[in-house]
Structures are given as C-alpha cells and as structure tokens.
Coordinates of C-alpha atoms in Angstrom, one line a residue:
X1 CA 0.0 0.0 0.0
X2 CA 1.3 3.4 -1.0
X3 CA 1.2 6.7 0.9
X4 CA -0.3 9.3 -1.5
X5 CA 0.4 12.9 -0.6
X6 CA -0.6 16.2 -2.3
X7 CA 2.6 18.0 -3.1
X8 CA 4.0 21.2 -4.6
X9 CA 7.6 20.0 -4.4
X10 CA 8.7 21.0 -7.8
X11 CA 12.2 19.6 -7.3
X12 CA 10.9 16.1 -6.6
X13 CA 8.2 16.3 -9.3
X14 CA 10.9 17.2 -11.9
X15 CA 13.1 14.3 -10.8
X16 CA 10.1 11.9 -11.0
X17 CA 9.2 13.0 -14.5
X18 CA 12.7 12.3 -16.0
X19 CA 12.1 8.7 -17.1
X20 CA 8.8 9.3 -18.8
X21 CA 10.2 12.4 -20.5
X22 CA 13.0 10.3 -21.8
X23 CA 10.5 7.8 -23.2
X24 CA 8.6 10.6 -24.9
X25 CA 11.8 12.0 -26.4
X26 CA 12.8 8.6 -27.7
X27 CA 9.5 7.9 -29.4
X28 CA 9.0 11.4 -30.8
X29 CA 12.3 13.4 -30.8
X30 CA 10.8 15.9 -33.2
X31 CA 8.1 16.8 -30.6
X32 CA 9.6 16.1 -27.2
X33 CA 12.7 17.8 -25.8
X34 CA 15.4 15.9 -23.9
X35 CA 14.8 16.0 -20.2
X36 CA 15.9 19.3 -18.6
X37 CA 15.4 19.5 -14.8
X38 CA 15.2 23.3 -14.6
X39 CA 12.7 23.5 -17.4
X40 CA 10.5 21.0 -15.6
X41 CA 10.8 22.8 -12.3
X42 CA 9.4 25.9 -14.0
X43 CA 6.7 23.9 -15.7
X44 CA 5.5 22.4 -12.4
X45 CA 5.7 25.7 -10.7
X46 CA 3.5 27.3 -13.3
X47 CA 1.1 24.4 -13.5
X48 CA 0.6 24.1 -9.7
X49 CA 0.0 27.9 -9.5
X50 CA -3.4 27.2 -11.1
X51 CA -6.2 26.7 -8.6
X52 CA -7.5 23.7 -10.5
X53 CA -4.3 21.7 -10.9
X54 CA -2.9 19.3 -8.4
X55 CA 0.0 16.9 -8.0
X56 CA 0.0 13.7 -5.8
X57 CA 3.3 11.9 -5.1
X58 CA 3.2 8.2 -4.3
X59 CA 5.5 6.9 -1.6
X60 CA 6.4 3.4 -0.6
X61 CA 8.0 3.3 2.9
X62 CA 8.8 7.1 2.5
X63 CA 10.5 6.5 -0.8
X64 CA 8.9 8.4 -3.7
X65 CA 8.0 5.9 -6.5
X66 CA 5.9 8.1 -8.8
X67 CA 3.3 10.9 -9.2
X68 CA 0.3 12.1 -11.1
X69 CA -0.6 15.6 -12.2
X70 CA -4.2 16.4 -12.9
X71 CA -6.6 19.2 -13.6
X72 CA -10.2 19.7 -12.7
X73 CA -11.9 21.3 -15.7
X74 CA -15.4 22.9 -15.7
X75 CA -17.1 23.5 -19.0
X76 CA -19.8 26.2 -18.9
X77 CA -22.9 25.8 -21.0
X78 CA -22.5 27.1 -24.5
X79 CA -24.0 26.6 -28.0
X80 CA -22.2 23.3 -28.3
X81 CA -22.6 21.6 -24.9
X82 CA -24.3 21.4 -21.6
X83 CA -22.2 22.3 -18.5
X84 CA -20.1 19.5 -17.2
X85 CA -16.9 18.9 -15.2
X86 CA -14.2 16.3 -15.7
X87 CA -10.7 15.5 -14.5
X88 CA -7.9 15.5 -17.0
X89 CA -4.9 13.4 -16.0
X90 CA -1.9 15.3 -17.5
X91 CA 0.8 13.0 -16.2
X92 CA 1.2 9.7 -14.4
X93 CA 4.6 8.2 -13.9
X94 CA 6.1 5.4 -11.9
X95 CA 9.8 5.1 -11.7
X96 CA 11.1 2.1 -13.8
X97 CA 12.4 0.2 -10.8
X98 CA 9.0 0.3 -9.1
X99 CA 6.8 -0.6 -12.1
X100 CA 4.6 -3.7 -12.1
X101 CA 3.7 -3.4 -8.5
X102 CA 0.2 -1.9 -8.9
X103 CA 1.3 1.6 -8.0
X104 CA -0.1 3.3 -11.1
X105 CA -3.4 1.5 -10.4
X106 CA -3.4 2.9 -6.8
X107 CA -2.8 6.4 -8.2
X108 CA -5.8 5.9 -10.6
X109 CA -7.9 4.6 -7.8
X110 CA -7.1 7.7 -5.8
X111 CA -8.1 9.9 -8.8
X112 CA -11.4 8.0 -9.1
X113 CA -12.0 8.7 -5.4
X114 CA -11.3 12.4 -5.9
X115 CA -13.6 12.5 -8.9
X116 CA -16.5 10.8 -6.9
X117 CA -16.0 13.2 -4.0
X118 CA -16.3 16.1 -6.5
X119 CA -19.4 14.6 -8.2
X120 CA -17.3 14.2 -11.4
X121 CA -18.0 11.1 -13.5
X122 CA -15.3 11.3 -16.1
X123 CA -11.5 11.2 -16.1
X124 CA -9.7 11.9 -19.4
X125 CA -6.1 11.6 -20.5
X126 CA -4.1 11.8 -23.7
X127 CA -1.6 9.1 -24.6
X128 CA 0.8 8.9 -27.5
X129 CA 0.1 6.0 -29.7
X130 CA 3.8 5.0 -29.9
X131 CA 3.8 4.6 -26.1
X132 CA 2.2 1.2 -26.4
X133 CA 3.1 0.2 -22.8
X134 CA 1.0 3.1 -21.5
X135 CA -1.8 2.5 -23.9
X136 CA -2.1 -1.2 -22.9
X137 CA -2.1 -0.2 -19.2
X138 CA -4.8 2.4 -19.6
X139 CA -7.0 0.0 -21.6
X140 CA -6.5 -2.8 -19.0
X141 CA -7.7 -0.6 -16.2
X142 CA -10.9 0.6 -18.0
X143 CA -10.0 3.7 -20.1
X144 CA -11.7 3.7 -23.5
X145 CA -11.0 5.8 -26.6
X146 CA -13.6 8.4 -27.0
X147 CA -11.9 10.8 -29.4
X148 CA -9.2 10.7 -31.9
X149 CA -6.6 13.2 -32.9
X150 CA -5.0 13.1 -36.4
X151 CA -2.1 14.9 -37.9
X152 CA -1.2 15.8 -41.5
X153 CA 2.6 16.3 -42.0
X154 CA 3.4 18.8 -44.6

C-alpha cells in the first residue's frame, strides 16, 4: 500500500518525470525535448500555480515511487454543450524500478475517489500511440478511446 500525498515539491516532481520524458523524447524526438530538470521545475511551478491543478506523489516506505498531475476542468454551458466537469490526467509516472507493483493502479484509484468526491463522472487523458506500454495499461484498467486526434505532416 502506498502513501499518497498532495505536493507542490517542484524539485521532486521534476526528478520523478525524467524517465517518462526520456520515453517521450525517444518515441518522438521531433516533438519532445530531452529532459531538462530546470525547465520541468518551471513547468511544475506554473502548473501548480493554477487553482484547479494538483500533484500527488506516491511513496512506498517514505521513498517516492511516482506521481500524477491532474486538472479539474469545468465547462460552462454554450452553444455546443451542456455544462459539465471532468478531470484531465496530465501526467502519471512510476519510476522504472517500481513498475509492475500496482502503484499506477493505486494512483488511478485515488483519482477516481477524488472524482467521486467532486461529483465528477469522467477522467480523461491523452496518450501517445507510440507509447504502447502506457496504452495497454490504460485499456487494462478501463479507459476507452472516445476521441481521436489526427495529424497531417506537410
């Protein structure tokens, strides 16, 4: 069982994102930059400055093993849609040496609990198709494709 703690520790969050950023850079080097700790510190500082964005760090015996960064989004009624709220999971990362222990599932379970407490019935995320390991994991735990993004290279 993990200890899950809300955090604004940008130094730790930056360190915890290094491995996943390296995966992204490897699969799409034309889109993702190599990991730069200072850049990520600034990114997390700016993200967590928003009232609707939160980070939770997962600890196993006081050792950080991963984190998630999520945003609570509220859509106001407009010509296209009714008002609704959802949680968008921006990042979830478990350090390689701690993978396959159910820790990402525990983070998602916490996020589902948060959603229920906020009367929110939907969690969304975006996943790069080349990151097949992540895609398989998300499908295994119940995420379904509901929208598709396409690109045209010119």
